[in-house]
Tab-separated table of C-alpha atoms and ligand atoms in Angstrom:
chain	number	residue	atom	x	y	z
N	1419	MET	CA	181.859	95.171	131.254
N	1420	VAL	CA	183.615	98.295	129.954
N	1421	ILE	CA	181.499	100.991	128.310
N	1422	ILE	CA	183.305	102.966	125.627
N	1423	ILE	CA	181.712	106.233	124.539
N	1424	GLY	CA	182.442	107.056	120.890
N	1425	ALA	CA	183.144	104.810	117.880
N	1426	GLY	CA	185.872	106.948	116.341
N	1427	LEU	CA	189.391	105.600	115.844
N	1428	SER	CA	190.232	105.725	119.566
N	1429	GLY	CA	187.009	104.016	120.726
N	1430	LEU	CA	187.114	101.272	118.093
N	1431	LEU	CA	190.793	100.532	118.684
N	1432	THR	CA	190.241	100.340	122.461
N	1433	GLY	CA	187.441	97.847	121.774
N	1434	TYR	CA	189.697	95.797	119.501
N	1435	ARG	CA	192.459	95.658	122.127
N	1436	LEU	CA	189.959	94.578	124.817
N	1437	LYS	CA	188.403	91.948	122.564
N	1438	LYS	CA	191.815	90.348	122.075
N	1439	GLU	CA	192.047	89.996	125.878
N	1440	GLY	CA	188.510	88.646	126.223
N	1441	ILE	CA	187.344	91.697	128.202
N	1442	PRO	CA	183.634	92.410	127.537
N	1443	PHE	CA	182.694	95.913	126.338
N	1444	LYS	CA	180.067	97.908	124.496
N	1445	ILE	CA	180.782	100.953	122.336
N	1446	LEU	CA	178.058	103.621	122.343
N	1447	GLU	CA	178.065	105.902	119.302
N	1448	ALA	CA	175.880	108.988	118.827
N	1449	ARG	CA	175.965	109.022	115.018
N	1450	ASN	CA	174.400	106.442	112.724
N	1451	ARG	CA	177.900	105.622	111.425
N	1452	VAL	CA	181.248	104.749	112.972
N	1453	GLY	CA	184.563	106.538	112.308
N	1454	GLY	CA	183.886	109.986	113.807
N	1455	ARG	CA	186.341	112.407	112.229
N	1456	ILE	CA	187.410	109.727	109.745
N	1457	ASN	CA	184.917	109.581	106.903
N	1458	THR	CA	185.814	108.416	103.413
N	1459	VAL	CA	183.014	109.021	100.931
N	1460	TYR	CA	182.933	106.734	97.881
N	1461	GLY	CA	181.442	108.701	94.997
N	1462	THR	CA	179.682	107.663	91.764
N	1463	ASN	CA	182.714	105.804	90.358
N	1464	ASN	CA	183.573	104.427	93.788
N	1465	THR	CA	186.347	107.019	94.016
N	1466	PRO	CA	187.423	107.352	97.663
N	1467	VAL	CA	187.506	110.970	98.868
N	1468	GLU	CA	188.248	112.084	102.398
N	1469	MET	CA	185.850	114.324	104.285
N	1470	GLY	CA	187.969	113.925	107.433
N	1471	ALA	CA	191.459	112.688	108.316
N	1472	THR	CA	193.682	112.074	105.316
N	1473	TRP	CA	197.453	112.506	105.690
N	1474	PHE	CA	200.203	111.278	107.992
N	1475	THR	CA	203.981	111.605	108.046
N	1476	ASN	CA	207.031	109.583	109.059
N	1477	GLN	CA	206.694	110.915	112.629
N	1478	HIS	CA	203.372	109.124	113.141
N	1479	LYS	CA	204.909	105.894	114.403
N	1480	HIS	CA	201.811	104.550	116.197
N	1481	LEU	CA	199.791	104.819	113.008
N	1482	PHE	CA	202.489	103.045	110.988
N	1483	ALA	CA	202.605	100.278	113.629
N	1484	LEU	CA	198.814	99.857	113.544
N	1485	LEU	CA	198.737	99.732	109.737
N	1486	GLU	CA	201.381	97.022	109.844
N	1487	GLU	CA	199.509	95.103	112.559
N	1488	LEU	CA	196.269	95.219	110.542
N	1489	GLU	CA	198.074	94.647	107.210
N	1490	ILE	CA	196.724	97.838	105.663
N	1491	ASP	CA	198.590	99.366	102.765
N	1492	TYR	CA	199.450	103.050	102.371
N	1493	PHE	CA	201.052	105.225	99.700
N	1494	GLN	CA	202.829	108.522	99.305
N	1495	GLN	CA	200.797	111.643	98.527
N	1496	HIS	CA	201.410	112.643	94.903
N	1497	MET	CA	203.037	116.093	94.831
N	1498	ASP	CA	204.532	118.108	91.969
N	1499	SER	CA	207.342	120.537	92.577
N	1500	ASN	CA	205.200	123.150	90.776
N	1501	VAL	CA	202.032	124.390	92.461
N	1502	PHE	CA	199.355	126.921	91.579
N	1503	PHE	CA	199.453	129.923	93.894
N	1504	GLN	CA	196.832	132.652	94.295
N	1505	SER	CA	198.237	135.497	96.354
N	1506	SER	CA	195.245	137.871	96.160
N	1507	ASP	CA	191.894	138.409	94.428
N	1508	VAL	CA	193.407	140.767	91.909
N	1509	ALA	CA	196.754	139.093	91.157
N	1510	PRO	CA	196.798	136.396	88.448
N	1511	ILE	CA	197.189	132.805	89.651
N	1512	GLN	CA	200.815	131.754	89.170
N	1513	SER	CA	202.512	128.407	88.797
N	1514	ILE	CA	205.456	128.491	91.181
N	1515	GLN	CA	208.094	126.063	92.308
N	1516	ILE	CA	208.148	125.087	95.990
N	1517	PRO	CA	210.997	123.502	97.950
N	1518	SER	CA	210.643	119.753	98.423
N	1519	GLN	CA	208.703	118.902	101.581
N	1520	GLN	CA	208.753	115.878	103.853
N	1521	PRO	CA	206.593	113.167	102.277
N	1522	SER	CA	203.077	112.587	103.519
N	1523	TYR	CA	201.083	109.393	103.117
N	1524	ARG	CA	197.511	108.240	102.653
N	1525	ILE	CA	195.812	104.952	103.452
N	1526	SER	CA	195.034	102.801	100.408
N	1527	GLU	CA	191.283	102.551	99.652
N	1528	GLY	CA	190.739	105.606	101.864
N	1529	THR	CA	191.231	106.363	105.561
N	1530	SER	CA	187.968	104.569	106.387
N	1531	ASN	CA	189.760	101.368	105.352
N	1532	LEU	CA	191.360	101.557	108.807
N	1533	ILE	CA	187.970	101.975	110.499
N	1534	ASN	CA	186.333	99.217	108.428
N	1535	THR	CA	189.197	96.814	109.139
N	1536	LEU	CA	188.784	97.370	112.888
N	1537	LEU	CA	185.020	97.014	112.523
N	1538	LYS	CA	185.385	93.619	110.839
N	1539	LYS	CA	187.403	92.386	113.820
N	1540	LEU	CA	184.702	93.411	116.293
N	1541	ASP	CA	181.350	91.828	116.993
N	1542	LYS	CA	178.615	94.031	115.496
N	1543	ASN	CA	176.504	93.576	118.653
N	1544	ASP	CA	179.213	95.330	120.684
N	1545	ILE	CA	178.756	98.615	118.793
N	1546	LEU	CA	175.508	100.473	119.311
N	1547	LEU	CA	174.750	103.361	116.955
N	1548	ASN	CA	172.379	106.294	117.566
N	1549	GLN	CA	173.213	106.243	121.286
N	1550	THR	CA	174.016	109.800	122.361
N	1551	VAL	CA	175.328	109.601	125.896
N	1552	LYS	CA	173.794	112.305	128.074
N	1553	SER	CA	174.811	111.396	131.609
N	1554	ILE	CA	177.103	109.119	133.598
N	1555	LYS	CA	176.447	108.128	137.200
N	1556	PHE	CA	179.160	106.614	139.352
N	1557	HIS	CA	178.089	104.258	142.132
N	1558	LYS	CA	180.216	102.350	144.655
N	1559	ASN	CA	180.982	99.350	142.426
N	1560	THR	CA	179.329	100.194	139.119
N	1561	VAL	CA	178.823	102.978	136.640
N	1562	GLN	CA	175.619	103.788	134.777
N	1563	VAL	CA	175.787	105.357	131.325
N	1564	ILE	CA	172.563	106.926	130.142
N	1565	SER	CA	171.702	107.484	126.488
N	1566	LYS	CA	168.269	106.479	125.176
N	1567	GLU	CA	168.868	103.318	127.202
N	1568	ILE	CA	170.709	102.711	130.471
N	1569	PHE	CA	173.929	100.707	130.363
N	1570	GLU	CA	175.715	99.410	133.436
N	1571	GLY	CA	179.379	98.541	133.662
N	1572	LYS	CA	182.483	98.506	135.834
N	1573	MET	CA	184.425	101.129	133.880
N	1574	VAL	CA	183.689	103.836	131.330
N	1575	VAL	CA	185.974	105.288	128.656
N	1576	LEU	CA	185.439	108.779	127.233
N	1577	ALA	CA	186.617	108.288	123.646
N	1578	ILE	CA	185.221	111.655	122.540
N	1579	PRO	CA	186.941	115.068	122.476
N	1580	PRO	CA	187.158	116.694	125.970
N	1581	LYS	CA	185.224	119.823	124.936
N	1582	LEU	CA	182.277	117.617	123.938
N	1583	TRP	CA	182.071	115.596	127.160
N	1584	SER	CA	182.629	118.632	129.378
N	1585	LYS	CA	179.731	120.495	127.787
N	1586	LYS	CA	177.322	117.748	126.830
N	1587	ILE	CA	177.547	114.994	129.433
N	1588	VAL	CA	176.327	115.380	133.013
N	1589	PHE	CA	178.498	113.559	135.559
N	1590	GLU	CA	177.192	112.420	138.931
N	1591	PRO	CA	179.060	113.126	141.171
N	1592	HIS	CA	180.607	116.146	139.394
N	1593	LEU	CA	184.061	115.893	137.907
N	1594	PRO	CA	186.762	118.019	139.597
N	1595	GLN	CA	186.371	121.688	138.624
N	1596	ASN	CA	189.960	122.041	137.374
N	1597	LEU	CA	189.467	119.080	135.012
N	1598	MET	CA	186.190	120.547	133.700
N	1599	ASP	CA	187.819	123.956	133.192
N	1600	VAL	CA	190.680	122.478	131.155
N	1601	ALA	CA	188.353	120.206	129.157
N	1602	LYS	CA	186.094	123.143	128.196
N	1603	GLN	CA	189.160	124.950	126.903
N	1604	THR	CA	190.548	122.045	124.912
N	1605	HIS	CA	190.505	122.613	121.192
N	1606	THR	CA	189.051	119.844	119.033
N	1607	TRP	CA	191.293	119.508	116.012
N	1608	MET	CA	189.638	120.505	112.718
N	1609	GLU	CA	186.201	120.937	114.297
N	1610	ASP	CA	185.646	124.136	112.314
N	1611	SER	CA	187.124	123.025	108.984
N	1612	ILE	CA	185.430	122.515	105.624
N	1613	LYS	CA	186.668	119.671	103.469
N	1614	VAL	CA	185.931	119.557	99.724
N	1615	ALA	CA	186.542	117.008	96.960
N	1616	LEU	CA	185.792	116.837	93.250
N	1617	THR	CA	185.914	113.551	91.342
N	1618	TYR	CA	186.612	113.194	87.598
N	1619	SER	CA	186.509	110.518	84.903
N	1620	LYS	CA	190.070	111.512	83.886
N	1621	PRO	CA	192.980	113.241	85.618
N	1622	PHE	CA	192.781	116.165	83.170
N	1623	TRP	CA	195.294	118.205	85.191
N	1624	GLU	CA	197.904	115.468	84.727
N	1625	GLU	CA	197.094	115.000	81.024
N	1626	GLU	CA	197.464	118.733	80.454
N	1627	ASN	CA	200.641	118.980	82.521
N	1628	LEU	CA	198.983	121.237	85.084
N	1629	CYS	CA	199.905	121.125	88.758
N	1630	GLY	CA	197.533	119.111	90.931
N	1631	THR	CA	198.305	121.315	93.932
N	1632	PHE	CA	196.679	124.696	94.519
N	1633	TYR	CA	197.288	127.162	97.353
N	1634	SER	CA	195.365	130.384	97.857
N	1635	ASN	CA	195.509	133.257	100.314
N	1636	THR	CA	192.004	134.381	99.373
N	1637	GLY	CA	189.727	131.333	99.368
N	1638	PRO	CA	187.210	129.882	99.182
N	1639	ILE	CA	189.697	127.042	98.703
N	1640	ASN	CA	192.964	127.530	100.600
N	1641	GLU	CA	194.594	124.190	99.791
N	1642	LEU	CA	193.829	121.554	97.164
N	1643	TYR	CA	195.763	118.391	96.289
N	1644	ASP	CA	195.750	115.598	93.753
N	1645	HIS	CA	193.568	112.915	95.360
N	1646	CYS	CA	193.803	110.023	92.897
N	1647	ASN	CA	193.752	106.585	94.495
N	1648	HIS	CA	196.819	104.399	95.088
N	1649	ALA	CA	196.513	102.665	91.695
N	1650	ARG	CA	195.867	106.033	89.987
N	1651	SER	CA	192.751	104.525	88.444
N	1652	LYS	CA	190.246	106.825	90.238
N	1653	PHE	CA	190.634	110.564	89.884
N	1654	ALA	CA	189.939	113.373	92.306
N	1655	LEU	CA	191.125	116.654	93.802
N	1656	CYS	CA	190.635	117.222	97.517
N	1657	GLY	CA	191.363	120.008	99.981
N	1658	PHE	CA	190.065	122.645	102.366
N	1659	ILE	CA	187.664	125.556	102.028
N	1660	ASN	CA	188.341	128.474	104.386
N	1661	SER	CA	185.962	128.093	107.347
N	1662	SER	CA	184.728	131.688	106.938
N	1663	PHE	CA	182.711	130.368	103.958
N	1664	LYS	CA	180.568	128.176	106.237
N	1665	ASN	CA	177.720	130.673	106.279
N	1666	LEU	CA	177.159	130.555	102.516
N	1667	THR	CA	174.550	128.126	101.220
N	1668	TYR	CA	175.828	124.891	99.688
N	1669	LEU	CA	175.121	126.183	96.165
N	1670	GLU	CA	176.760	129.568	96.787
N	1671	ARG	CA	179.878	127.887	98.186
N	1672	ARG	CA	180.048	125.370	95.363
N	1673	LEU	CA	179.723	128.118	92.740
N	1674	SER	CA	182.468	130.211	94.323
N	1675	VAL	CA	184.750	127.144	94.545
N	1676	ILE	CA	184.282	126.331	90.856
N	1677	ASN	CA	184.775	129.962	89.800
N	1678	GLN	CA	187.987	130.137	91.815
N	1679	LEU	CA	189.396	126.850	90.475
N	1680	LYS	CA	188.453	127.730	86.881
N	1681	LYS	CA	190.996	130.568	87.072
N	1682	ALA	CA	193.775	128.024	87.696
N	1683	PHE	CA	192.659	124.781	86.029
N	1684	GLY	CA	190.491	126.162	83.193
N	1685	VAL	CA	186.974	125.093	82.173
N	1686	LYS	CA	187.661	121.357	82.572
N	1687	ILE	CA	187.304	121.842	86.330
N	1688	GLU	CA	183.531	122.045	85.626
N	1689	GLU	CA	183.459	118.480	84.281
N	1690	PHE	CA	183.433	116.928	87.748
N	1691	ILE	CA	181.326	113.836	88.438
N	1692	ASP	CA	180.816	114.481	92.144
N	1693	TYR	CA	181.254	117.550	94.322
N	1694	GLU	CA	181.510	116.497	97.970
N	1695	GLU	CA	181.993	118.717	100.977
N	1696	CYS	CA	181.707	118.501	104.737
N	1697	VAL	CA	181.202	121.567	106.914
N	1698	TRP	CA	182.415	120.145	110.233
N	1699	SER	CA	181.007	123.006	112.318
N	1700	LYS	CA	177.553	121.635	111.421
N	1701	GLU	CA	178.441	118.214	112.862
N	1702	GLU	CA	177.051	118.322	116.402
N	1703	ASN	CA	178.984	115.210	117.450
N	1704	THR	CA	182.284	116.887	116.620
N	1705	PHE	CA	181.836	120.671	116.850
N	1706	GLU	CA	180.961	122.463	120.066
N	1707	VAL	CA	180.909	126.228	120.586
N	1708	SER	CA	183.818	127.408	122.763
N	1709	ASP	CA	183.300	129.774	125.698
N	1710	THR	CA	186.428	131.719	124.753
N	1711	PHE	CA	188.700	131.797	121.722
N	1712	LEU	CA	190.843	128.631	121.599
N	1713	TYR	CA	194.159	128.407	119.801
N	1714	PRO	CA	194.592	125.392	117.522
N	1715	HIS	CA	195.588	122.435	119.742
N	1716	GLU	CA	195.049	124.486	122.937
N	1717	ASN	CA	195.289	122.133	125.950
N	1718	ASN	CA	195.712	119.130	123.647
N	1719	GLY	CA	197.621	116.442	125.499
N	1720	ASN	CA	197.228	118.188	128.874
N	1721	PRO	CA	198.510	115.673	131.500
N	1722	ILE	CA	195.324	116.213	133.534
N	1723	PHE	CA	193.595	113.850	131.077
N	1724	SER	CA	195.972	110.998	131.948
N	1725	LYS	CA	194.532	110.546	135.443
N	1726	THR	CA	191.815	107.980	136.035
N	1727	LEU	CA	188.929	109.013	138.296
N	1728	PHE	CA	186.329	107.501	140.627
N	1729	ASP	CA	188.563	104.572	141.716
N	1730	ASP	CA	189.655	103.837	138.146
N	1731	LYS	CA	186.052	103.690	136.916
N	1732	LEU	CA	186.524	106.641	134.537
N	1733	LEU	CA	189.238	106.771	131.858
N	1734	ILE	CA	189.758	109.734	129.556
N	1735	SER	CA	190.761	108.843	126.006
N	1736	SER	CA	190.392	110.377	122.471
N	1737	SER	CA	193.018	111.981	120.313
N	1738	GLU	CA	192.951	115.357	122.097
N	1739	SER	CA	193.927	113.788	125.429
N	1740	SER	CA	196.921	111.927	123.998
N	1741	LEU	CA	200.399	112.781	125.272
N	1742	GLN	CA	201.735	112.166	121.761
N	1743	PHE	CA	200.502	113.853	118.575
N	1744	PRO	CA	197.204	114.935	120.163
N	1745	GLY	CA	194.550	115.934	117.655
N	1746	TYR	CA	195.867	113.584	114.986
N	1747	MET	CA	195.092	109.961	114.101
N	1748	ASP	CA	198.410	109.029	115.688
N	1749	GLY	CA	197.217	110.600	118.948
N	1750	ALA	CA	193.921	108.667	118.803
N	1751	ILE	CA	195.907	105.431	118.447
N	1752	TYR	CA	198.330	106.302	121.263
N	1753	SER	CA	195.417	107.196	123.520
N	1754	ALA	CA	193.551	103.966	122.701
N	1755	ASN	CA	196.661	101.853	123.345
N	1756	VAL	CA	197.331	103.504	126.717
N	1757	THR	CA	193.654	103.280	127.754
N	1758	ALA	CA	193.397	99.607	126.796
N	1759	GLU	CA	196.607	98.838	128.719
N	1760	LYS	CA	195.182	100.510	131.848
N	1761	ILE	CA	191.969	98.467	131.592
N	1762	ILE	CA	193.818	95.203	130.969
N	1763	ARG	CA	196.102	95.867	133.964
N	1764	ALA	CA	193.100	96.682	136.186
N	1765	GLN	CA	191.395	93.410	135.161
N	1766	GLN	CA	194.558	91.431	135.914
N	1767	ASN	CA	194.719	92.970	139.400
N	1768	LEU	CA	191.136	91.969	140.275
X	2709	FAD	C1	188.418	117.657	108.358
X	2709	FAD	C2	189.413	116.898	109.197
X	2709	FAD	C3	190.652	116.638	108.690
X	2709	FAD	C4	191.597	115.933	109.442
X	2709	FAD	N1	192.789	115.639	108.876
X	2709	FAD	C5	193.670	114.865	109.546
X	2709	FAD	C6	194.836	114.400	108.892
X	2709	FAD	O1	195.052	114.682	107.697
X	2709	FAD	N2	195.691	113.634	109.620
X	2709	FAD	C7	195.448	113.280	110.931
X	2709	FAD	O2	196.273	112.557	111.528
X	2709	FAD	N3	194.318	113.685	111.555
X	2709	FAD	C8	193.427	114.455	110.891
X	2709	FAD	N4	192.257	114.826	111.493
X	2709	FAD	C9	192.054	114.478	112.914
X	2709	FAD	C10	191.604	113.015	113.108
X	2709	FAD	O3	190.463	112.793	112.340
X	2709	FAD	C11	191.312	112.756	114.573
X	2709	FAD	O4	192.454	113.001	115.373
X	2709	FAD	C12	190.868	111.329	114.915
X	2709	FAD	O5	190.076	110.761	113.907
X	2709	FAD	C13	190.134	111.401	116.250
X	2709	FAD	O6	189.661	110.141	116.646
X	2709	FAD	P1	188.897	110.021	118.038
X	2709	FAD	O7	188.378	108.643	118.116
X	2709	FAD	O8	189.779	110.491	119.131
X	2709	FAD	O9	187.693	111.087	117.973
X	2709	FAD	P2	186.467	111.212	116.969
X	2709	FAD	O10	186.838	110.752	115.617
X	2709	FAD	O11	185.971	112.603	117.114
X	2709	FAD	O12	185.417	110.167	117.525
X	2709	FAD	C14	184.522	110.463	118.573
X	2709	FAD	C15	183.240	109.680	118.347
X	2709	FAD	O13	182.369	109.911	119.451
X	2709	FAD	C16	181.049	110.145	118.975
X	2709	FAD	N5	180.351	110.938	119.991
X	2709	FAD	C17	180.444	112.271	120.242
X	2709	FAD	N6	179.660	112.618	121.278
X	2709	FAD	C18	179.055	111.486	121.705
X	2709	FAD	C19	178.139	111.176	122.738
X	2709	FAD	N7	177.672	112.123	123.574
X	2709	FAD	N8	177.714	109.894	122.884
X	2709	FAD	C20	178.164	108.916	122.074
X	2709	FAD	N9	179.052	109.156	121.073
X	2709	FAD	C21	179.498	110.416	120.891
X	2709	FAD	C22	181.264	110.875	117.663
X	2709	FAD	O14	180.143	110.759	116.834
X	2709	FAD	C23	182.492	110.141	117.106
X	2709	FAD	O15	182.137	109.027	116.337
X	2709	FAD	C24	191.287	115.513	110.767
X	2709	FAD	C25	190.018	115.779	111.288
X	2709	FAD	C26	189.081	116.450	110.501
X	2709	FAD	C27	187.698	116.711	111.055
């Protein structure tokens, strides 16, 4: 039995690959939901809005391959050549033209469509929610994983960001010091971000010929994009609030967001159906305080994570340990594919 820690994209995909080979596994997940940093929220009108991962580009080949394998549709992000731009608190918001950018894409029905499709292919009994792993003990032929229960297996996969396992899981015997040092200084992509989305009964910005894209140097919102669904039958705007606004209360933040957007979009911005936000630094199964300042993507994809430990009983996965596009969904997929291949090869050699 293989024990996979974390039911984010990398953990679920590893499970799916193992299931296809008939290799038994259990996925232990701390939250009461799967998906980790992928979380599509379906508001009042069932409008999908992303509180986590959203966009990908032509470079993300592993994601494209997985979408094709699972027969999941995707579509190009709607972008106008004109965008709203707020350069400072005092300057008026301008509509400016920006050079054309490389296209980005979104998953039809929301990014969680990918997670839910994987979930449907797995046996529900193989995924255990509300199981925060606290320690892992390696014995001669087995490994014990301790959450609120004790699980025993032959191999264990860390499908959670390195900073989390290095600070929250106790390993017996200890992991090598150099590995722990690197893991503690590995940035978890977007762990300190704030995502925001507003849903509407009509795409008033489109009807009034306003840009659906908004950039600001001042905040609270720094970036906002048209977030209508693939069919353009559900209407939303979605983007990022500057993380320095995390210490405001929900109501204070929401008020300052609306006041800011009113200056660009006018009073119709207040006619939203749902206001959704996620302050990721409050998510204890994603965010972890760093000992020192970490640059974005610091130590992501460090080759130290590619080594297996304790006679191949411990495998390090998750997006941040990927050698390709670490931090992104593409990295989570690459990592899961490589990890599953290692496990399958080890089983064949038994
Ligand atoms: C706001 C935001 C926006 C993003 N935007 C994009 C984007 O546009 N494009 C893109 O490609 N990527 C984006 N990303 C990154 C992308 O979401 C991740 O790269 C990817 O989802 C990581 O998958 P993962 O499985 O490696 O890790 P995670 O999704 O972090 O999954 C880890 C899982 O492990 C669980 N867990 C943690 N600790 C324990 C424990 N002790 N015991 C048991 N379970 C535990 C967690 O609850 C979680 O479910 C974004 C991320 C965020 C937060």
